[in-house]
Amino acid sequence: MTYLAKPKLHHPSLQKNRLGYTRRDYEGKVSTLCAGCGHDSISAALIQAFWELAIEPHRVAKLSGIGCSSKTPDYFLGNSHGFNSVHGRMPSVLTGAALANRDLIYLGVSGDGDSASIGLGQFAHAMRRGVNMTYILENNGVYGLTKGQFSATADQGSKSKRGAVNTDSPVDAVSLALIMGATFVARSFSGDKRQLVPLVKAAIAHPGAAFIDVISPCVAFNNHPGSTKSYDYVREHNEAVNRLDFWPSREAITVDYDEGDTVEVVQHDGSVLRLRKLEPDYDPTDRIAALARVARAAEKGEVLTGLIYLKPDAEDLHAHLNTVETPLNRLAESDLCPGAAVLERINAALR
Amino acid sequence: MKRIEAVNDFVVKFANVNGSGSASANELFAKSFLRMGIPVSPRNIFPSNIQGLPTWYEVRVTEKGYLGRRGGVDLMVQMNAQTWDQDLKEIEPGGYLFYDNTKPLPKSKFRDDVHAIGMPLTEICNASYTDARERQLMKNIIYVGALAGMMGLEPEAIAELIGEQYKGKDKLLKPNLNALQMGLNYAREHLKDALGLKARRANAVGDRIFVDGNSAAALGCVYGGATVCAWYPITPSSSLAEAFAAYCRRLRTDKDTGRAKYAILQAEDELASIGIVVGAGWNGARAFTATSGPGISLMTEFIGLAYFAEIPVTIIDVQRGGPSTGMPTRTQQSDVLACAYASHGDTKHVLLFPEDPYECFEFSALALDLADRLQTPVFVMTDLDIGMNQRLSRPFAWDDSRRYDRGKVMTAEDLEAGREFARYLDVDGDGIPWRTLPGTHPTRGAYFPRGTSRNPYAVYSEAGPDYVYNMQRLLKKHEFAKTLVPKPVLTPARAPARFGAIYYGSTSPAMHEALDLLADRGIYVNALRVRAFPFQDEIRDFVRSHHKVFVVEQNRDAQLKTLLVNEAGIEAASLVPVLHYDGTPITARFITREIAEAVARLNVRPLVRREEKAA
Ligand SMILES: Cc1ncc(C[n+]2csc(CCOP(=O)(O)OP(=O)(O)O)c2C)c(N)n1
Ligand code: SF4
Ligand SMILES: [Mg+2]
């Protein structure tokens, strides 16, 4: 089920975006993941989203931890700097990078083992701090890279390929992100590009911690009957709360809507999110309600997808720290070094 | 009874209850000597407990300028009943016990060979103040006044200090001055000649400053251009990050906008703090963390990544003793090996060993340069003794023409001009590759770093020869670092010496005093202060040119010695460890005794002093 197109020669679309870039300009190396791996589909969605947003690829920094999922930044945005860091610690590396240069767009890619097992703490704290990033959790319920052990997002009662049953209760990354203060929380499915691409675009535009839990089946180790992260299971149990259309600005809107069944949210940067309601009463700006709805879905074994929560007036870490507009990595001696005369005064005060 | 009589050369120890406000009064006492031109070296001795428990402050008054801990106590200022018995034992025979005699104490509470000096402090305070907290605080100032009266500290010097402390706070200034006067008066009236320890104006302080190493290192990070600091609280390093925050607020706030030209994060743990520093370093900001041993342990995976991915990282390790809590708030030099080889795989790191606040400042700024130049983690190995005690030290210096060394960073112009970029290729022969920062150029210079599985072009590779090439290049870079790190400093003996001594970091003042004491006994030792790892050839040559070389350190396992044997091609048999590791700062007395005994054991007749022969 991969739609990451390769090889490049047969690329279906050479259409150019506003900057004159084709989708190819947003591709990376040829994937080495298993054919059909959900992660490849997410890479394709990321390529599509960045291309549609016409973001210069080199203005993006893509960071990851360790895992099959964390390898994927090599397979998209080949002209972006990336960092394959250590297992479970992408959030801290990304936080430091974001502090160093507030002008880039930060994309964090992680797996469920990476974010919910070894890296649960860093995931939670990055959400708390409101690091301005798009955090993509490629969630397959297993450790793909180490060959199929359960991860902490595996549902209680789900069966491994070898028949073992998981008895631990799962970490629900969406609920955790909500509790921790993420200001944009969504869930999607690697097999639903139509849903995923606009969510990614809105997340990128979001000026704060944006988290998307993407269920992304592992065809090698977790796509069998009895798994709750298989293609079949997710398709059967997918409950979308809404459908999103994303527009970078009001002027860019090209589609008319029936007012009745849509909600519109405008973010700080002027981008417009149009949500077609699939559940009439669902209000994605109500965090408490969102938490309750997610919990109810989990109870029923539903895979609740869509834009689950958005805080339109979100702030990010740089706002909290009141840092200067100029990226810290561009400040020079004249900005940073108080100089010898001041040092002499400091010396005098220490006598 | 013997009575210790001394001018400008004695040790006063204050036994207080933590949280009683004694710290600032005791500091006032120490600083009064400095204002009279007499060097002092104070040390805090505090258990990890926060409230209601004992804390000690030891002031060595030393006109000769010996700033190490001397050992022994000439005057105990006993203000904590809980520790009375233990404190009493520490006093030298013929020494003094100053105490509050408001309530009479049985004879068993005293020693025959110690002069007890009682003063009804509580009674005086109760009579003068009504508020409980005020009674407590003023009591401290009153005893400072009494001590000053007995010792002959100049009241003007103390008043001047109080004036500076409460500048613009008249409400506090007056009562403090009054309390001081009360103490002075009492001493004049009742305690004349009670104390044989005297202060006499001298001229031995010069332009030196009085500052703790953590503040100095923090200021070094400000001057060195650090913009990102991530940390997790741990004694004795917390005050470094806090000082950095305070200096930044003062020195790095944009005047027009009020916005910060720095970012400080108190992370959730040390894994995160080092991760943040790695991310910032990768992205071209100067970044550092301050921690202590347990933090280093948690950081090791990232330290390895930074070593292999070649990311500039500055780590200030304020060393303490061992794991857990309690002892750990004592001083040691016990992270040397842990830092030198931190992480998995074959790793070796650059270490700098500052001896005092001056070098804490200097080396912290330097570490930021070295990290950028070498694209690797650089450790500043300070410790609790330097970090958390105020120490007389050369004034900080900065040359305004100094430029930050940002190392080999390719610019958009370089890339545009078609300069080849190969992230992990040694093009200059020093083992250091060129790097690009994220966002530099639309189509050139991007790469995807990861541990070691890559070729010189940063392309994924598990091929053996690629791995070996990389490891050899890293070794070459480590070798090259020798040319950049501070050279060792030699203190030659006054006469030809068969013995040498190697020492580093906070051992320095005690070592210098020990060298004098040894020379007085006719034992001449050439001393080499190691200031960095990797070790320069001078260090090996120094060892080879001596019969035996003592390696003086503050840990159990002779960690620097091990490193010297491993890394400098030095024969283990030529090194004799001198090890102090009970958690208190090493003393000259200890070093002198150990070396003198070892010299005797080595069966060598001490050389006769040349001066004596001449005379
Ligand atoms: C400190 C550490 N422990 C263990 C590993 C081994 N390891 C590599 S990937 C991985 C799990 C990855 O799982 P996940 O994040 O779900 O990624 P996936 O492969 O499923 O995409 C583990 C345990 C490691 N790299 N580092
Ligand atoms: S093992 Fe699983 S997660 Fe890894 S590439 Fe294969 S399908 Fe994807
Ligand atoms: Mg996984």
XYZ file of C-alpha atoms in Angstrom, chain A residues 159-282:
124
model
C -2.007 -10.351 19.427
C 1.533 -10.429 18.134
C 2.372 -12.200 14.909
C 3.610 -15.157 16.922
C 0.403 -15.297 18.928
C 1.520 -13.646 22.156
C -1.146 -11.432 23.742
C -0.285 -8.000 25.089
C -1.493 -7.661 28.674
C -0.302 -4.139 29.403
C -2.657 -1.250 28.905
C -1.690 1.037 26.057
C -0.250 4.526 26.096
C -2.598 6.714 24.129
C -0.335 9.362 22.683
C -3.251 11.583 21.662
C -4.663 11.752 25.195
C -1.212 12.323 26.575
C -0.530 15.149 24.136
C -3.842 16.741 25.128
C -3.095 16.480 28.815
C 0.421 17.786 28.374
C -0.703 20.929 26.649
C -0.122 20.298 22.963
C -2.002 22.991 21.096
C -2.711 20.972 17.963
C -3.605 17.304 18.278
C -4.735 15.036 15.473
C -4.895 11.401 14.567
C -4.854 9.937 11.120
C -4.104 6.817 9.162
C -1.225 6.282 6.777
C -3.692 4.785 4.317
C -5.846 7.920 4.205
C -3.852 10.489 2.310
C -6.860 12.737 1.818
C -7.207 13.105 5.538
C -3.534 13.147 6.382
C -2.182 15.750 3.946
C -4.373 18.656 5.106
C -3.703 17.739 8.735
C 0.039 17.881 8.114
C -0.316 21.231 6.365
C -2.325 22.685 9.215
C 0.154 21.287 11.731
C 3.069 22.887 9.920
C 1.289 26.219 9.938
C 0.437 25.858 13.606
C 2.616 28.155 15.726
C 3.193 25.754 18.603
C 3.462 22.081 19.439
C 1.455 20.183 16.821
C 1.110 16.473 17.230
C -0.230 13.935 14.764
C -0.556 10.309 15.734
C -0.569 8.442 12.450
C -1.559 4.807 12.608
C 0.925 3.237 10.238
C 0.746 -0.522 9.846
C 3.889 -2.601 9.947
C 3.409 -5.175 7.228
C 6.269 -7.285 8.498
C 5.214 -7.655 12.131
C 1.802 -6.228 12.879
C -0.622 -6.595 10.012
C -2.274 -9.884 10.950
C -5.725 -10.702 12.340
C -5.759 -9.987 16.065
C -3.680 -6.839 15.645
C -5.431 -3.521 16.277
C -2.898 -1.667 14.120
C -3.402 -3.602 10.885
C -4.726 -2.071 7.663
C -7.918 -4.082 7.941
C -8.557 -3.221 11.567
C -7.984 0.485 11.098
C -10.183 0.645 8.015
C -12.980 -1.129 9.804
C -12.768 0.934 12.964
C -11.818 4.347 11.640
C -14.131 7.010 13.064
C -13.338 10.445 11.721
C -14.687 13.335 13.798
C -14.202 15.789 10.971
C -12.622 16.398 7.594
C -10.174 19.209 7.303
C -9.426 21.579 4.514
C -6.456 23.790 5.033
C -5.776 27.168 3.479
C -2.590 29.124 4.132
C -4.655 32.320 4.083
C -8.217 33.466 3.576
C -7.381 34.773 0.121
C -6.248 31.323 -0.891
C -9.609 29.698 -0.261
C -10.947 28.319 -3.527
C -13.882 26.208 -2.473
C -17.327 27.245 -1.340
C -18.893 25.563 1.635
C -22.311 25.145 3.068
C -22.024 27.171 6.195
C -24.101 24.770 8.261
C -21.838 21.807 8.664
C -18.429 23.469 8.743
C -16.425 25.181 11.450
C -13.694 27.571 10.598
C -10.642 28.227 12.704
C -8.091 30.901 11.914
C -4.594 30.455 13.337
C -2.106 33.109 14.382
C -0.350 33.113 11.039
C -3.630 33.749 9.201
C -4.029 30.210 7.956
C -7.586 28.968 7.772
C -8.784 25.562 8.868
C -12.201 24.538 7.530
C -13.573 21.547 9.295
C -16.423 19.615 7.836
C -18.165 18.120 10.785
C -18.760 14.420 10.688
C -19.932 14.417 14.269
C -22.315 17.321 14.605
C -21.527 18.088 18.244
C -17.783 17.746 18.111
